[in-house]
mmCIF file of C-alpha atoms in Angstrom:
data_model
loop_
_atom_site.group_PDB
_atom_site.id
_atom_site.type_symbol
_atom_site.label_atom_id
_atom_site.label_comp_id
_atom_site.label_asym_id
_atom_site.label_seq_id
_atom_site.Cartn_x
_atom_site.Cartn_y
_atom_site.Cartn_z
ATOM 1 C CA UNK A 1 34.399 89.975 76.347
ATOM 2 C CA UNK A 2 32.325 88.326 79.063
ATOM 3 C CA UNK A 3 35.154 87.882 81.541
ATOM 4 C CA UNK A 4 35.797 91.612 81.460
ATOM 5 C CA UNK A 5 32.139 92.483 82.051
ATOM 6 C CA UNK A 6 31.925 90.025 84.922
ATOM 7 C CA UNK A 7 35.057 91.509 86.473
ATOM 8 C CA UNK A 8 33.859 95.101 86.285
ATOM 9 C CA UNK A 9 30.355 94.216 87.448
ATOM 10 C CA UNK A 10 31.381 92.079 90.425
ATOM 11 C CA UNK A 11 34.155 94.461 91.478
ATOM 12 C CA UNK A 12 32.045 97.600 91.349
ATOM 13 C CA UNK A 13 29.103 95.976 93.115
ATOM 14 C CA UNK A 14 31.442 94.652 95.808
ATOM 15 C CA UNK A 15 32.838 98.150 96.379
ATOM 16 C CA UNK A 16 29.342 99.658 96.482
ATOM 17 C CA UNK A 17 28.314 97.166 99.182
ATOM 18 C CA UNK A 18 31.519 97.876 101.123
ATOM 19 C CA UNK A 19 30.914 101.638 100.912
ATOM 20 C CA UNK A 20 27.229 101.431 101.877
ATOM 21 C CA UNK A 21 28.185 99.363 104.917
ATOM 22 C CA UNK A 22 30.385 102.205 106.095
ATOM 23 C CA UNK A 23 33.721 101.087 104.706
ATOM 24 C CA UNK A 24 36.125 103.876 103.799
ATOM 25 C CA UNK A 25 39.515 104.161 102.113
ATOM 26 C CA UNK A 26 42.306 104.118 104.680
ATOM 27 C CA UNK A 27 40.474 102.101 107.309
ATOM 28 C CA UNK A 28 41.659 98.754 108.619
ATOM 29 C CA UNK A 29 38.673 97.098 106.952
ATOM 30 C CA UNK A 30 39.801 98.619 103.651
ATOM 31 C CA UNK A 31 43.033 96.636 103.781
ATOM 32 C CA UNK A 32 41.085 93.383 103.930
ATOM 33 C CA UNK A 33 38.610 94.556 101.307
ATOM 34 C CA UNK A 34 41.451 95.662 99.045
ATOM 35 C CA UNK A 35 42.840 92.127 98.999
ATOM 36 C CA UNK A 36 39.382 90.780 98.083
ATOM 37 C CA UNK A 37 38.925 93.451 95.403
ATOM 38 C CA UNK A 38 42.269 92.561 93.812
ATOM 39 C CA UNK A 39 41.324 88.894 93.683
ATOM 40 C CA UNK A 40 37.940 89.338 91.991
ATOM 41 C CA UNK A 41 39.652 89.623 88.563
ATOM 42 C CA UNK A 42 41.779 86.598 89.391
ATOM 43 C CA UNK A 43 38.819 84.419 90.324
ATOM 44 C CA UNK A 44 36.970 85.461 87.161
ATOM 45 C CA UNK A 45 40.075 84.721 85.091
ATOM 46 C CA UNK A 46 40.529 81.279 86.631
ATOM 47 C CA UNK A 47 36.875 80.442 86.022
ATOM 48 C CA UNK A 48 36.863 81.486 82.355
ATOM 49 C CA UNK A 49 40.301 80.013 81.670
ATOM 50 C CA UNK A 50 39.142 76.657 82.980
ATOM 51 C CA UNK A 51 35.962 76.711 80.882
ATOM 52 C CA UNK A 52 37.751 77.789 77.698
ATOM 53 C CA UNK A 53 40.963 75.836 78.142
ATOM 54 C CA UNK A 54 43.099 78.974 78.266
ATOM 55 C CA UNK A 55 46.550 78.371 79.757
ATOM 56 C CA UNK A 56 47.692 80.786 82.466
ATOM 57 C CA UNK A 57 51.452 80.194 82.917
ATOM 58 C CA UNK A 58 52.493 80.235 86.571
ATOM 59 C CA UNK A 59 55.918 78.645 86.257
ATOM 60 C CA UNK A 60 58.501 79.537 88.891
ATOM 61 C CA UNK A 61 61.682 79.450 86.791
ATOM 62 C CA UNK A 62 63.444 82.745 87.520
ATOM 63 C CA UNK A 63 65.648 84.400 84.915
ATOM 64 C CA UNK A 64 67.084 87.909 84.586
ATOM 65 C CA UNK A 65 63.642 89.346 83.778
ATOM 66 C CA UNK A 66 62.409 88.333 87.208
ATOM 67 C CA UNK A 67 65.213 90.450 88.676
ATOM 68 C CA UNK A 68 64.170 93.333 86.436
ATOM 69 C CA UNK A 69 60.566 92.937 87.608
ATOM 70 C CA UNK A 70 61.766 93.139 91.210
ATOM 71 C CA UNK A 71 64.154 96.092 90.915
ATOM 72 C CA UNK A 72 62.609 98.292 88.215
ATOM 73 C CA UNK A 73 59.759 99.515 90.475
ATOM 74 C CA UNK A 74 62.360 100.694 93.001
ATOM 75 C CA UNK A 75 64.287 102.609 90.341
ATOM 76 C CA UNK A 76 61.059 104.060 88.968
ATOM 77 C CA UNK A 77 60.006 105.283 92.403
ATOM 78 C CA UNK A 78 63.385 106.738 93.371
ATOM 79 C CA UNK A 79 63.710 108.597 90.064
ATOM 80 C CA UNK A 80 60.221 110.055 90.470
ATOM 81 C CA UNK A 81 61.317 111.837 93.671
ATOM 82 C CA UNK A 82 63.670 114.435 92.102
ATOM 83 C CA UNK A 83 61.212 114.882 89.229
ATOM 84 C CA UNK A 84 58.548 115.795 91.813
ATOM 85 C CA UNK A 85 60.619 118.598 93.351
ATOM 86 C CA UNK A 86 59.514 121.320 90.877
ATOM 87 C CA UNK A 87 55.971 120.812 92.204
ATOM 88 C CA UNK A 88 56.644 120.277 95.912
ATOM 89 C CA UNK A 89 59.349 121.003 98.476
ATOM 90 C CA UNK A 90 61.707 118.232 99.496
ATOM 91 C CA UNK A 91 61.198 116.788 102.973
ATOM 92 C CA UNK A 92 64.061 115.630 105.169
ATOM 93 C CA UNK A 93 64.723 111.997 106.058
ATOM 94 C CA UNK A 94 62.759 112.556 109.253
ATOM 95 C CA UNK A 95 59.631 112.444 107.100
ATOM 96 C CA UNK A 96 60.213 108.698 106.783
ATOM 97 C CA UNK A 97 59.459 108.347 110.480
ATOM 98 C CA UNK A 98 55.852 109.525 109.934
ATOM 99 C CA UNK A 99 54.369 106.111 109.026
ATOM 100 C CA UNK A 100 56.319 104.513 111.873
ATOM 101 C CA UNK A 101 54.552 104.135 115.254
ATOM 102 C CA UNK A 102 55.606 107.014 117.515
ATOM 103 C CA UNK A 103 57.183 104.833 120.180
ATOM 104 C CA UNK A 104 59.186 102.950 117.542
ATOM 105 C CA UNK A 105 60.257 106.139 115.765
ATOM 106 C CA UNK A 106 61.501 107.693 118.988
ATOM 107 C CA UNK A 107 63.526 104.592 119.811
ATOM 108 C CA UNK A 108 65.504 104.797 116.552
ATOM 109 C CA UNK A 109 68.895 106.407 117.281
ATOM 110 C CA UNK A 110 69.765 109.469 115.188
ATOM 111 C CA UNK A 111 72.878 107.689 113.900
ATOM 112 C CA UNK A 112 70.669 104.972 112.390
ATOM 113 C CA UNK A 113 68.196 107.373 110.791
ATOM 114 C CA UNK A 114 70.412 107.620 107.720
ATOM 115 C CA UNK A 115 69.803 103.923 107.107
ATOM 116 C CA UNK A 116 66.021 104.284 107.293
ATOM 117 C CA UNK A 117 65.587 104.751 103.497
ATOM 118 C CA UNK A 118 67.562 101.546 102.898
ATOM 119 C CA UNK A 119 65.476 99.698 105.481
ATOM 120 C CA UNK A 120 62.257 100.879 103.827
ATOM 121 C CA UNK A 121 63.489 99.861 100.375
ATOM 122 C CA UNK A 122 64.524 96.410 101.587
ATOM 123 C CA UNK A 123 61.180 96.035 103.374
ATOM 124 C CA UNK A 124 59.366 96.950 100.152
ATOM 125 C CA UNK A 125 61.396 94.392 98.210
ATOM 126 C CA UNK A 126 60.523 91.705 100.751
ATOM 127 C CA UNK A 127 56.840 92.644 100.705
ATOM 128 C CA UNK A 128 56.845 92.761 96.905
ATOM 129 C CA UNK A 129 58.120 89.194 96.719
ATOM 130 C CA UNK A 130 55.745 87.812 99.346
ATOM 131 C CA UNK A 131 52.425 89.218 100.571
ATOM 132 C CA UNK A 132 52.171 91.920 97.898
ATOM 133 C CA UNK A 133 52.938 89.387 95.185
ATOM 134 C CA UNK A 134 50.080 87.222 96.408
ATOM 135 C CA UNK A 135 47.688 90.175 96.381
ATOM 136 C CA UNK A 136 48.830 91.441 92.962
ATOM 137 C CA UNK A 137 48.546 87.952 91.475
ATOM 138 C CA UNK A 138 44.768 88.303 91.740
ATOM 139 C CA UNK A 139 44.857 91.176 89.267
ATOM 140 C CA UNK A 140 47.595 89.774 87.066
ATOM 141 C CA UNK A 141 45.748 86.508 86.418
ATOM 142 C CA UNK A 142 43.232 88.531 84.444
ATOM 143 C CA UNK A 143 45.071 91.547 83.011
ATOM 144 C CA UNK A 144 48.403 89.943 82.089
ATOM 145 C CA UNK A 145 47.060 86.400 82.122
ATOM 146 C CA UNK A 146 43.661 85.647 80.621
ATOM 147 C CA UNK A 147 43.129 88.932 78.720
ATOM 148 C CA UNK A 148 46.611 88.866 77.243
ATOM 149 C CA UNK A 149 46.081 85.309 76.009
ATOM 150 C CA UNK A 150 42.820 86.380 74.369
ATOM 151 C CA UNK A 151 44.163 89.597 72.837
ATOM 152 C CA UNK A 152 47.785 88.825 71.962
ATOM 153 C CA UNK A 153 46.913 88.006 68.335
ATOM 154 C CA UNK A 154 46.098 91.711 67.856
ATOM 155 C CA UNK A 155 49.724 92.560 68.566
ATOM 156 C CA UNK A 156 51.653 93.688 71.627
ATOM 157 C CA UNK A 157 50.902 97.403 71.526
ATOM 158 C CA UNK A 158 47.188 97.283 70.574
ATOM 159 C CA UNK A 159 46.637 94.657 73.285
ATOM 160 C CA UNK A 160 48.577 96.787 75.782
ATOM 161 C CA UNK A 161 46.351 99.781 75.084
ATOM 162 C CA UNK A 162 43.142 97.808 75.501
ATOM 163 C CA UNK A 163 44.257 95.988 78.647
ATOM 164 C CA UNK A 164 45.688 99.182 80.143
ATOM 165 C CA UNK A 165 42.446 101.092 79.572
ATOM 166 C CA UNK A 166 40.184 98.489 81.167
ATOM 167 C CA UNK A 167 42.616 97.945 84.015
ATOM 168 C CA UNK A 168 42.589 101.659 84.806
ATOM 169 C CA UNK A 169 38.808 101.883 84.557
ATOM 170 C CA UNK A 170 38.483 98.946 86.956
ATOM 171 C CA UNK A 171 40.124 101.172 89.610
ATOM 172 C CA UNK A 172 37.461 103.889 89.208
ATOM 173 C CA UNK A 173 35.385 103.225 92.378
ATOM 174 C CA UNK A 174 38.529 103.130 94.519
ATOM 175 C CA UNK A 175 39.837 106.377 93.026
ATOM 176 C CA UNK A 176 36.504 108.157 93.421
ATOM 177 C CA UNK A 177 36.485 107.121 97.082
ATOM 178 C CA UNK A 178 39.930 108.649 97.671
ATOM 179 C CA UNK A 179 42.485 105.962 96.805
ATOM 180 C CA UNK A 180 45.785 107.222 95.303
ATOM 181 C CA UNK A 181 44.475 110.747 94.610
ATOM 182 C CA UNK A 182 42.463 111.734 97.717
ATOM 183 C CA UNK A 183 42.342 115.454 96.864
ATOM 184 C CA UNK A 184 41.528 114.931 93.191
ATOM 185 C CA UNK A 185 39.129 111.969 93.002
ATOM 186 C CA UNK A 186 37.448 113.043 89.745
ATOM 187 C CA UNK A 187 40.627 113.887 87.850
ATOM 188 C CA UNK A 188 42.209 110.883 89.512
ATOM 189 C CA UNK A 189 40.159 108.469 87.391
ATOM 190 C CA UNK A 190 41.571 109.582 84.003
ATOM 191 C CA UNK A 191 44.997 109.961 85.634
ATOM 192 C CA UNK A 192 44.886 106.355 86.811
ATOM 193 C CA UNK A 193 43.865 105.233 83.319
ATOM 194 C CA UNK A 194 46.860 107.093 81.856
ATOM 195 C CA UNK A 195 49.099 105.483 84.460
ATOM 196 C CA UNK A 196 47.865 101.954 83.760
ATOM 197 C CA UNK A 197 48.148 102.569 80.011
ATOM 198 C CA UNK A 198 51.789 103.538 80.551
ATOM 199 C CA UNK A 199 52.519 100.692 82.971
ATOM 200 C CA UNK A 200 50.905 97.818 81.064
ATOM 201 C CA UNK A 201 53.553 97.406 78.310
ATOM 202 C CA UNK A 202 56.267 96.850 80.906
ATOM 203 C CA UNK A 203 54.175 94.319 82.783
ATOM 204 C CA UNK A 204 53.302 92.433 79.596
ATOM 205 C CA UNK A 205 56.933 92.461 78.457
ATOM 206 C CA UNK A 206 58.085 91.016 81.791
ATOM 207 C CA UNK A 207 55.314 88.417 81.737
ATOM 208 C CA UNK A 208 56.377 87.253 78.253
ATOM 209 C CA UNK A 209 60.135 87.338 78.818
ATOM 210 C CA UNK A 210 59.883 85.637 82.197
ATOM 211 C CA UNK A 211 57.346 83.133 80.894
ATOM 212 C CA UNK A 212 55.070 83.497 83.906
ATOM 213 C CA UNK A 213 52.243 85.629 85.261
ATOM 214 C CA UNK A 214 54.063 85.408 88.612
ATOM 215 C CA UNK A 215 56.786 87.707 87.283
ATOM 216 C CA UNK A 216 54.199 90.361 86.443
ATOM 217 C CA UNK A 217 52.768 89.936 89.935
ATOM 218 C CA UNK A 218 56.257 90.447 91.381
ATOM 219 C CA UNK A 219 56.594 93.681 89.386
ATOM 220 C CA UNK A 220 53.117 94.859 90.395
ATOM 221 C CA UNK A 221 53.454 93.852 94.043
ATOM 222 C CA UNK A 222 56.833 95.530 94.460
ATOM 223 C CA UNK A 223 55.561 98.741 92.893
ATOM 224 C CA UNK A 224 52.607 98.753 95.287
ATOM 225 C CA UNK A 225 55.016 98.299 98.191
ATOM 226 C CA UNK A 226 57.518 101.020 97.245
ATOM 227 C CA UNK A 227 55.348 103.685 95.558
ATOM 228 C CA UNK A 228 54.448 105.420 98.830
ATOM 229 C CA UNK A 229 58.090 106.384 99.377
ATOM 230 C CA UNK A 230 57.816 108.953 96.585
ATOM 231 C CA UNK A 231 54.982 110.655 98.485
ATOM 232 C CA UNK A 232 56.764 110.741 101.838
ATOM 233 C CA UNK A 233 59.861 112.635 100.727
ATOM 234 C CA UNK A 234 58.125 115.421 98.756
ATOM 235 C CA UNK A 235 55.480 117.857 99.963
ATOM 236 C CA UNK A 236 52.197 116.620 98.515
ATOM 237 C CA UNK A 237 51.055 119.897 96.996
ATOM 238 C CA UNK A 238 49.010 118.263 94.233
ATOM 239 C CA UNK A 239 48.041 114.622 93.890
ATOM 240 C CA UNK A 240 48.500 114.547 90.121
ATOM 241 C CA UNK A 241 51.943 116.182 90.072
ATOM 242 C CA UNK A 242 53.773 114.301 92.823
ATOM 243 C CA UNK A 243 55.175 110.803 93.039
ATOM 244 C CA UNK A 244 55.345 107.723 90.913
ATOM 245 C CA UNK A 245 51.565 107.612 90.317
ATOM 246 C CA UNK A 246 51.611 111.269 89.271
ATOM 247 C CA UNK A 247 53.146 113.174 86.391
ATOM 248 C CA UNK A 248 56.762 112.148 87.203
ATOM 249 C CA UNK A 249 55.856 108.469 87.009
ATOM 250 C CA UNK A 250 54.026 108.976 83.717
ATOM 251 C CA UNK A 251 57.060 110.752 82.270
ATOM 252 C CA UNK A 252 59.453 107.986 83.317
ATOM 253 C CA UNK A 253 57.172 105.229 82.026
ATOM 254 C CA UNK A 254 56.821 107.079 78.726
ATOM 255 C CA UNK A 255 60.603 107.097 78.351
ATOM 256 C CA UNK A 256 60.728 103.399 79.170
ATOM 257 C CA UNK A 257 58.021 102.669 76.598
ATOM 258 C CA UNK A 258 59.962 104.559 73.935
ATOM 259 C CA UNK A 259 62.911 102.275 74.714
ATOM 260 C CA UNK A 260 60.636 99.220 74.727
ATOM 261 C CA UNK A 261 59.024 100.228 71.428
ATOM 262 C CA UNK A 262 62.292 99.549 69.622
ATOM 263 C CA UNK A 263 62.505 96.053 71.083
ATOM 264 C CA UNK A 264 58.944 94.774 70.764
#
């Protein structure tokens, strides 16, 4: 499929140029590049959809599946925390102050520290429905938009497997450079593919039930916003065994897919 080859080629070349120019994962420049990288699939999808007359539904008519898309990533992340504890020690709530600027963290009264998890969750929900949604939409226009329209005749589950595999492989340069699994970049590539394989059915289901690619972007954007919480509250002893993008997340998504299998 030409759109897929164009996406992988342009994305990987863009990352190579970024890396050769001195860009690194975690830098301020990486934040800007990450937004561009996420929109390369979207621009390719829009181009091919226009040429081929493929409809990419972007209706904003919320129903209960939009609410599911917004809240499920939070539940997924919170449940992954206790499942991570066999592999890493639990951190106290004070660990949530780490990403907060020192001056700001010190100004937070101890009595309000108990509300910090709630504040972070609400912040993630707001980000997931705004800036993160906009960023994730770039990816979703291709993976749950154009590719799904081209592959849906093969059936929900075969299409999910194919889309999930290519979506995970698309992340490869980022993973090898230290994104998501900084201590395990090589094993991180197949781990990311497993994660995207497990995540894709839920995203496709939401996209179909909600009738819009925007709902999938809401799901994706909220997950991106909240996932880091599962890494803050558990000692990160091993990248592949901790958090929602590790083994706990895979286990939970597998259970969800077993439930979904009976309904799709």
